[in-house]
XYZ file of C-alpha atoms in Angstrom:
463
model
C -21.518 -9.650 38.296
C -20.401 -7.034 40.827
C -21.931 -3.623 40.025
C -18.457 -2.079 39.974
C -17.634 -4.309 36.999
C -20.887 -3.637 35.161
C -20.339 -1.744 31.924
C -23.131 0.220 30.303
C -23.972 1.139 26.733
C -25.386 4.678 26.782
C -26.861 6.426 23.742
C -26.645 10.252 23.761
C -28.778 12.441 21.519
C -28.090 16.183 21.925
C -29.863 19.090 20.240
C -28.182 20.451 17.088
C -26.335 23.324 18.754
C -22.685 23.248 19.726
C -23.590 24.789 23.088
C -25.428 21.491 23.679
C -23.249 19.021 21.805
C -20.045 20.073 23.597
C -21.362 19.492 27.175
C -22.855 16.189 25.994
C -19.434 15.260 24.583
C -17.702 16.283 27.823
C -20.002 13.976 29.776
C -19.475 11.246 27.170
C -15.693 11.476 27.613
C -15.947 11.285 31.401
C -18.212 8.240 31.195
C -16.079 6.516 28.544
C -12.959 7.028 30.670
C -14.608 4.691 33.184
C -14.891 1.967 30.553
C -18.498 2.432 29.440
C -19.614 2.440 25.802
C -21.100 5.653 24.366
C -23.068 5.996 21.142
C -22.954 9.722 20.414
C -25.721 10.456 17.906
C -25.827 13.515 15.679
C -25.674 14.514 12.029
C -22.629 13.892 9.791
C -21.423 17.484 9.474
C -21.844 18.193 13.190
C -19.826 15.126 14.143
C -17.050 16.199 11.783
C -16.921 19.616 13.515
C -16.695 18.302 17.079
C -13.403 18.692 18.975
C -10.933 15.841 18.846
C -11.115 13.145 21.494
C -8.246 13.089 24.023
C -5.305 10.887 23.015
C -5.705 8.667 26.104
C -9.335 7.786 25.334
C -9.882 4.771 23.131
C -12.093 5.692 20.199
C -13.688 2.260 20.569
C -15.482 3.504 23.700
C -17.136 6.463 21.943
C -18.850 5.613 18.676
C -20.100 8.558 16.619
C -23.409 7.648 15.001
C -24.186 9.769 11.937
C -27.889 10.238 11.181
C -28.376 12.407 8.060
C -31.031 15.084 8.480
C -34.172 14.125 6.538
C -35.178 16.653 3.892
C -38.655 17.666 5.051
C -38.500 21.187 3.618
C -37.255 21.930 0.081
C -36.465 25.510 1.118
C -34.109 24.411 3.895
C -30.428 24.542 2.820
C -28.769 21.121 2.617
C -25.591 22.167 4.442
C -27.479 23.404 7.535
C -27.100 20.980 10.435
C -26.658 23.223 13.506
C -27.935 26.486 14.920
C -24.605 28.118 14.105
C -25.404 27.553 10.397
C -28.624 29.602 10.432
C -29.953 32.954 11.578
C -31.984 33.053 14.802
C -35.292 33.254 12.909
C -34.596 29.908 11.179
C -33.906 27.902 14.345
C -37.588 26.926 14.670
C -37.416 25.379 11.204
C -34.289 23.453 12.209
C -36.233 22.009 15.151
C -38.920 20.784 12.775
C -36.237 19.065 10.666
C -34.713 17.629 13.863
C -38.094 16.083 14.732
C -37.868 14.054 11.516
C -34.913 12.185 13.085
C -37.359 10.302 15.305
C -37.646 7.368 12.910
C -33.888 7.013 12.162
C -33.200 7.258 15.920
C -35.790 4.554 16.603
C -34.138 2.249 14.068
C -30.715 2.814 15.651
C -32.009 2.154 19.176
C -33.750 -1.018 18.004
C -30.573 -2.372 16.452
C -28.081 -1.252 19.136
C -30.143 -2.043 22.263
C -28.515 0.488 24.672
C -28.966 0.367 28.451
C -29.948 4.061 28.615
C -30.865 6.939 26.312
C -29.820 10.473 27.305
C -31.806 13.017 25.287
C -31.958 16.803 25.034
C -34.876 19.217 25.447
C -35.746 19.445 21.739
C -36.450 15.699 21.394
C -39.712 15.839 23.365
C -40.802 12.634 21.622
C -37.753 10.654 22.810
C -39.337 9.314 26.053
C -42.179 7.709 24.087
C -39.700 6.235 21.610
C -37.563 4.823 24.437
C -40.537 3.499 26.387
C -41.851 1.643 23.351
C -38.481 -0.095 23.095
C -38.157 -0.800 26.814
C -35.156 1.536 27.197
C -34.936 3.765 30.302
C -34.238 7.414 29.432
C -32.848 10.495 31.113
C -33.476 14.074 30.097
C -29.966 15.513 30.327
C -30.303 19.270 30.749
C -27.324 21.443 29.874
C -29.373 24.282 31.397
C -28.754 25.058 35.070
C -31.239 24.303 37.841
C -32.533 27.874 38.098
C -33.373 27.947 34.367
C -35.025 24.538 34.411
C -37.111 25.462 37.458
C -38.232 28.709 35.789
C -39.743 26.747 32.875
C -42.398 25.123 35.031
C -43.550 22.134 37.120
C -44.749 18.772 35.844
C -46.016 17.311 39.119
C -49.847 17.256 39.260
C -49.545 18.280 42.917
C -48.100 21.669 41.912
C -50.329 24.412 40.516
C -49.667 24.482 36.743
C -48.040 27.300 34.809
C -50.662 29.876 33.804
C -48.365 32.548 32.336
C -49.903 34.029 29.172
C -48.310 37.427 28.517
C -44.680 38.475 27.990
C -44.759 40.463 31.239
C -45.549 37.255 33.166
C -42.046 36.010 32.420
C -40.358 39.062 33.976
C -41.291 38.097 37.547
C -40.575 35.202 39.894
C -42.738 32.142 39.110
C -45.311 31.259 41.778
C -43.815 27.768 42.333
C -40.449 29.221 43.422
C -40.846 29.384 47.239
C -37.796 31.509 48.062
C -36.978 35.122 47.030
C -35.287 35.204 43.622
C -34.522 37.630 40.813
C -34.242 34.809 38.246
C -36.574 36.037 35.500
C -36.253 37.604 32.069
C -36.050 41.299 31.287
C -38.832 42.317 28.931
C -36.550 42.703 25.899
C -35.206 39.185 26.527
C -38.746 37.773 26.553
C -39.550 39.454 23.242
C -36.426 37.954 21.657
C -37.501 34.381 22.502
C -41.301 34.720 22.792
C -42.499 33.191 19.520
C -39.966 30.359 19.352
C -39.555 29.457 22.983
C -42.812 30.301 24.696
C -45.760 30.193 22.283
C -44.635 28.272 19.191
C -46.632 28.817 15.993
C -49.053 26.994 13.701
C -46.219 24.888 12.230
C -44.247 23.979 15.355
C -44.475 23.440 19.103
C -42.733 25.810 21.517
C -39.534 25.159 23.426
C -41.515 25.232 26.670
C -43.706 22.404 25.337
C -40.603 20.418 24.377
C -39.121 20.874 27.847
C -42.319 19.960 29.669
C -43.056 16.844 27.616
C -39.464 15.649 27.959
C -39.458 16.165 31.736
C -42.862 14.485 32.109
C -41.881 11.440 30.093
C -38.318 10.751 31.255
C -37.363 8.352 34.042
C -34.852 10.750 35.584
C -33.589 14.310 35.047
C -29.811 14.630 34.819
C -28.579 18.192 35.050
C -25.413 20.175 34.661
C -24.743 21.403 38.176
C -23.491 20.490 41.636
C -24.966 20.511 45.132
C -22.287 22.852 46.488
C -23.282 25.582 44.036
C -27.037 25.475 43.360
C -28.484 23.226 46.064
C -31.770 25.103 46.595
C -32.607 25.003 42.880
C -31.835 21.299 42.573
C -34.065 20.594 45.584
C -36.814 22.695 44.032
C -36.612 20.641 40.821
C -37.127 17.510 42.893
C -40.228 19.090 44.459
C -41.846 20.295 41.228
C -41.149 17.178 39.137
C -41.307 14.420 41.778
C -38.639 12.310 40.141
C -34.896 11.820 40.674
C -32.717 14.874 39.915
C -29.119 13.818 39.308
C -26.418 16.524 39.052
C -23.502 15.474 36.836
C -21.115 18.300 37.775
C -20.287 21.500 35.875
C -18.545 19.669 32.991
C -15.650 22.099 32.423
C -14.490 22.057 28.817
C -11.369 20.110 27.882
C -9.692 20.895 24.585
C -6.851 19.001 22.946
C -6.558 20.979 19.718
C -3.675 23.337 19.073
C -4.127 26.809 17.654
C -1.521 28.629 15.605
C -2.526 32.012 17.033
C -1.818 31.127 20.637
C 1.914 31.853 20.401
C 1.440 35.496 19.371
C -1.489 35.950 21.785
C 0.544 34.592 24.686
C 3.420 36.960 23.881
C 0.971 39.891 23.868
C -0.658 38.724 27.129
C 2.773 38.321 28.750
C 3.366 42.045 28.222
C 0.155 43.088 30.040
C -0.133 43.718 33.801
C -1.685 40.988 35.923
C -5.532 40.861 35.917
C -5.746 43.898 33.603
C -7.053 42.401 30.340
C -10.690 42.208 29.234
C -11.476 39.035 27.273
C -14.557 39.473 25.038
C -16.431 36.564 23.402
C -20.126 35.873 22.788
C -20.112 32.256 21.652
C -21.001 30.959 18.204
C -24.801 30.784 18.352
C -26.353 34.254 18.742
C -24.130 37.118 17.621
C -24.539 40.786 18.569
C -26.177 43.007 15.958
C -24.213 45.578 13.975
C -25.431 48.332 16.310
C -24.406 46.316 19.368
C -20.966 45.553 17.886
C -20.405 49.260 17.284
C -21.448 50.131 20.848
C -19.240 47.416 22.358
C -16.261 48.585 20.281
C -16.680 52.201 21.332
C -17.086 51.048 24.954
C -13.830 49.099 24.800
C -12.142 52.146 23.333
C -13.516 54.398 26.085
C -12.450 52.007 28.842
C -8.756 52.387 27.917
C -8.290 48.794 29.106
C -6.270 46.184 27.176
C -8.521 43.559 25.565
C -8.802 40.496 23.337
C -12.051 40.399 21.366
C -13.066 37.194 19.584
C -15.397 38.370 16.825
C -16.135 35.234 14.831
C -17.949 36.847 11.940
C -17.093 38.911 8.904
C -20.677 40.094 8.460
C -20.450 42.980 10.935
C -18.106 45.951 10.714
C -16.067 47.648 13.397
C -16.247 51.471 13.643
C -14.089 53.244 11.079
C -10.538 53.624 12.341
C -11.213 51.562 15.492
C -8.345 49.093 15.147
C -5.924 51.889 14.265
C -6.986 53.990 17.266
C -6.635 51.177 19.791
C -3.218 50.267 18.361
C -1.472 47.569 20.375
C -3.873 47.939 23.308
C -6.307 45.420 21.873
C -6.439 42.322 19.677
C -9.412 41.506 17.446
C -9.607 37.833 16.450
C -11.921 37.013 13.537
C -11.515 33.233 13.829
C -11.575 30.520 16.487
C -9.419 31.397 19.495
C -7.922 29.217 22.264
C -10.388 30.411 24.911
C -9.227 28.100 27.696
C -5.607 29.174 27.288
C -6.561 32.860 27.168
C -8.713 32.607 30.311
C -5.942 30.652 32.021
C -3.404 33.460 31.535
C -2.909 35.556 34.680
C -3.100 38.872 32.825
C -6.832 38.310 32.133
C -9.012 40.011 34.732
C -12.537 40.074 33.283
C -14.566 38.032 30.802
C -17.219 40.045 28.911
C -19.651 37.294 27.929
C -23.227 36.534 26.834
C -23.617 34.361 29.992
C -23.866 31.087 28.080
C -23.190 28.487 30.764
C -20.186 26.802 29.123
C -18.468 30.192 28.995
C -19.408 30.861 32.628
C -17.929 27.516 33.717
C -14.717 28.212 31.806
C -14.389 31.664 33.389
C -14.971 30.414 36.939
C -12.628 27.446 36.431
C -9.878 30.079 36.228
C -11.412 32.488 38.764
C -12.186 35.213 36.196
C -14.787 37.862 37.059
C -17.746 38.235 34.689
C -19.374 41.188 32.942
C -22.560 40.074 31.204
C -24.377 41.128 28.036
C -27.135 38.660 27.156
C -28.144 37.865 23.572
C -30.879 35.183 23.565
C -32.172 31.810 24.819
C -31.522 31.042 28.507
C -28.854 33.722 28.859
C -31.117 36.217 30.638
C -31.962 33.669 33.330
C -28.279 32.733 33.706
C -27.409 36.412 34.050
C -30.020 37.038 36.806
C -28.780 33.964 38.677
C -25.153 35.147 38.448
C -26.115 38.703 39.341
C -28.115 37.522 42.362
C -25.102 35.578 43.631
C -22.724 38.516 42.971
C -20.774 36.408 40.486
C -21.505 38.540 37.412
C -22.258 42.201 36.731
C -24.813 42.966 34.021
C -24.238 45.948 31.738
C -27.209 48.325 32.297
C -29.730 48.202 29.403
C -33.082 49.607 28.391
C -35.791 47.274 29.726
C -37.962 47.579 26.609
C -35.530 47.254 23.702
C -32.286 46.048 25.317
C -30.218 48.966 24.041
C -27.110 50.055 25.941
C -24.457 52.734 25.618
C -20.727 52.699 25.049
C -20.356 54.604 28.338
C -22.141 51.815 30.225
C -19.847 49.217 28.614
C -16.734 51.153 29.642
C -18.024 51.898 33.151
C -19.079 48.278 33.760
C -15.695 46.910 32.702
C -13.760 49.409 34.815
C -16.014 48.769 37.816
C -15.430 45.012 37.797
C -11.764 45.010 36.838
C -10.358 47.785 39.010
C -12.848 49.632 41.265
C -13.542 48.907 44.941
C -17.247 48.519 44.136
C -16.403 45.615 41.847
C -14.208 43.805 44.374
C -17.113 41.561 45.381
C -17.265 40.121 41.835
C -13.515 39.574 41.678
C -13.505 37.921 45.093
C -16.506 35.696 44.327
C -14.900 34.427 41.111
C -11.704 33.549 43.000
C -13.755 31.878 45.735
C -15.468 29.607 43.189
C -12.291 28.648 41.319
C -11.529 25.627 43.569
C -15.074 24.278 43.103
C -15.308 24.716 39.320
C -11.759 23.516 38.744
C -12.049 20.488 41.052
C -11.626 17.453 38.783
C -11.985 15.036 41.702
C -15.389 16.470 42.591
C -16.412 16.338 38.936
C -15.359 12.687 38.870
C -17.437 12.010 41.986
C -20.588 13.375 40.348
C -20.062 11.229 37.253
C -19.394 8.190 39.457
C -22.631 8.718 41.413
C -24.574 9.277 38.191
C -23.243 6.031 36.727
C -24.084 4.101 39.892
C -27.692 5.202 39.498
C -27.726 4.277 35.811
C -26.274 0.846 36.596
C -28.891 0.178 39.270
C -31.736 1.149 36.945
C -30.367 0.014 33.595
C -32.301 -2.064 31.127
C -32.221 -5.656 32.402
C -30.140 -4.468 35.392
C -31.270 -7.408 37.536
C -29.826 -9.839 34.990
C -26.477 -8.042 34.836
C -25.753 -7.650 38.522
């Protein structure tokens, strides 16, 4: 069989967060469009909440495999299946429940016999499971190269990570050979320290999960492209001594309609070009009540038109806020058509948490970024974007992460209209052709698949 005719069966097993499941699904759609079979594995409720598949993609090529979460903790609510369903302090417990999927996953892999398994950082046990079944596996990282490199090396030829204190994570790691500001601020370390860095008596840390997954996998696939983060991808090759395969930036595609778009578009049509601030912080880690209040007062002070997606009813806006801003701003308490909003030419700036899917969506449309990190890898993303003059970080207190409404207003005005912020506006426009290039994205998926074909289970018998 010619390799161009070889069709693969690829199992994909993302972590239980929509910031992970959506990029996995985007890659699944791109692979399935080339005629390969995908088994997309998650829990029943998560699969029901995923976006619809595109009309031109046969559902027979993407099979959704529902593995119910085992009940390993009587105190854990039965309807919790994703990080968006729990507070930040319960995510560690969700990871422990996720680990109990190892046996159901093993049974599925035994019965379905895929050519490859693509697994996420949390499933640190997946390489052992795959190896025992003779299935090659790839750690597919939705984290960018700079973040993955910051976590640490696995090659025995590289001096191991000896960071012990929170302050150690606020400086450039010793295995990064070029000057870089990619490190956490101290308040960002404290927000992730127990869960991500040290773990506790009942659970391993995220760093341990990453390191074991990268040690055990056959190849590391990563969201990224050589034109954008070449030096970091090369560094990953050096510190892990195994193939590093970029799969492109995986810009989001959405086929669902939203009833609110009509009224939003009419409002946006009335605003001057590149004048509107779009504000959204994802669905995983929400700002606190104090932060919401400060952001609101900052938007008010800026006197700029804005759309703010505030997907929670738990927090309150300042008294009289919506009345005072009148028609200058829209507050959306439900899901909003983010791609359509960012694609409108009246939007000038995206105030974001620096989650990478949001960054990709902004740069796909050439929108400048103002950044306010919340948790997880966002601090590292923000330093990377800041270093490249792609995003401007709102000034904050290094110890506790607090910020002022004045700094919110000043940061937005700087990036959207001042000469000092022109570099951010120009850089976003410069990157638009790269992030929006579907042909280049297709090339990365093609190259990735060629590697998977060449190294698939029983590849010699198929070719």
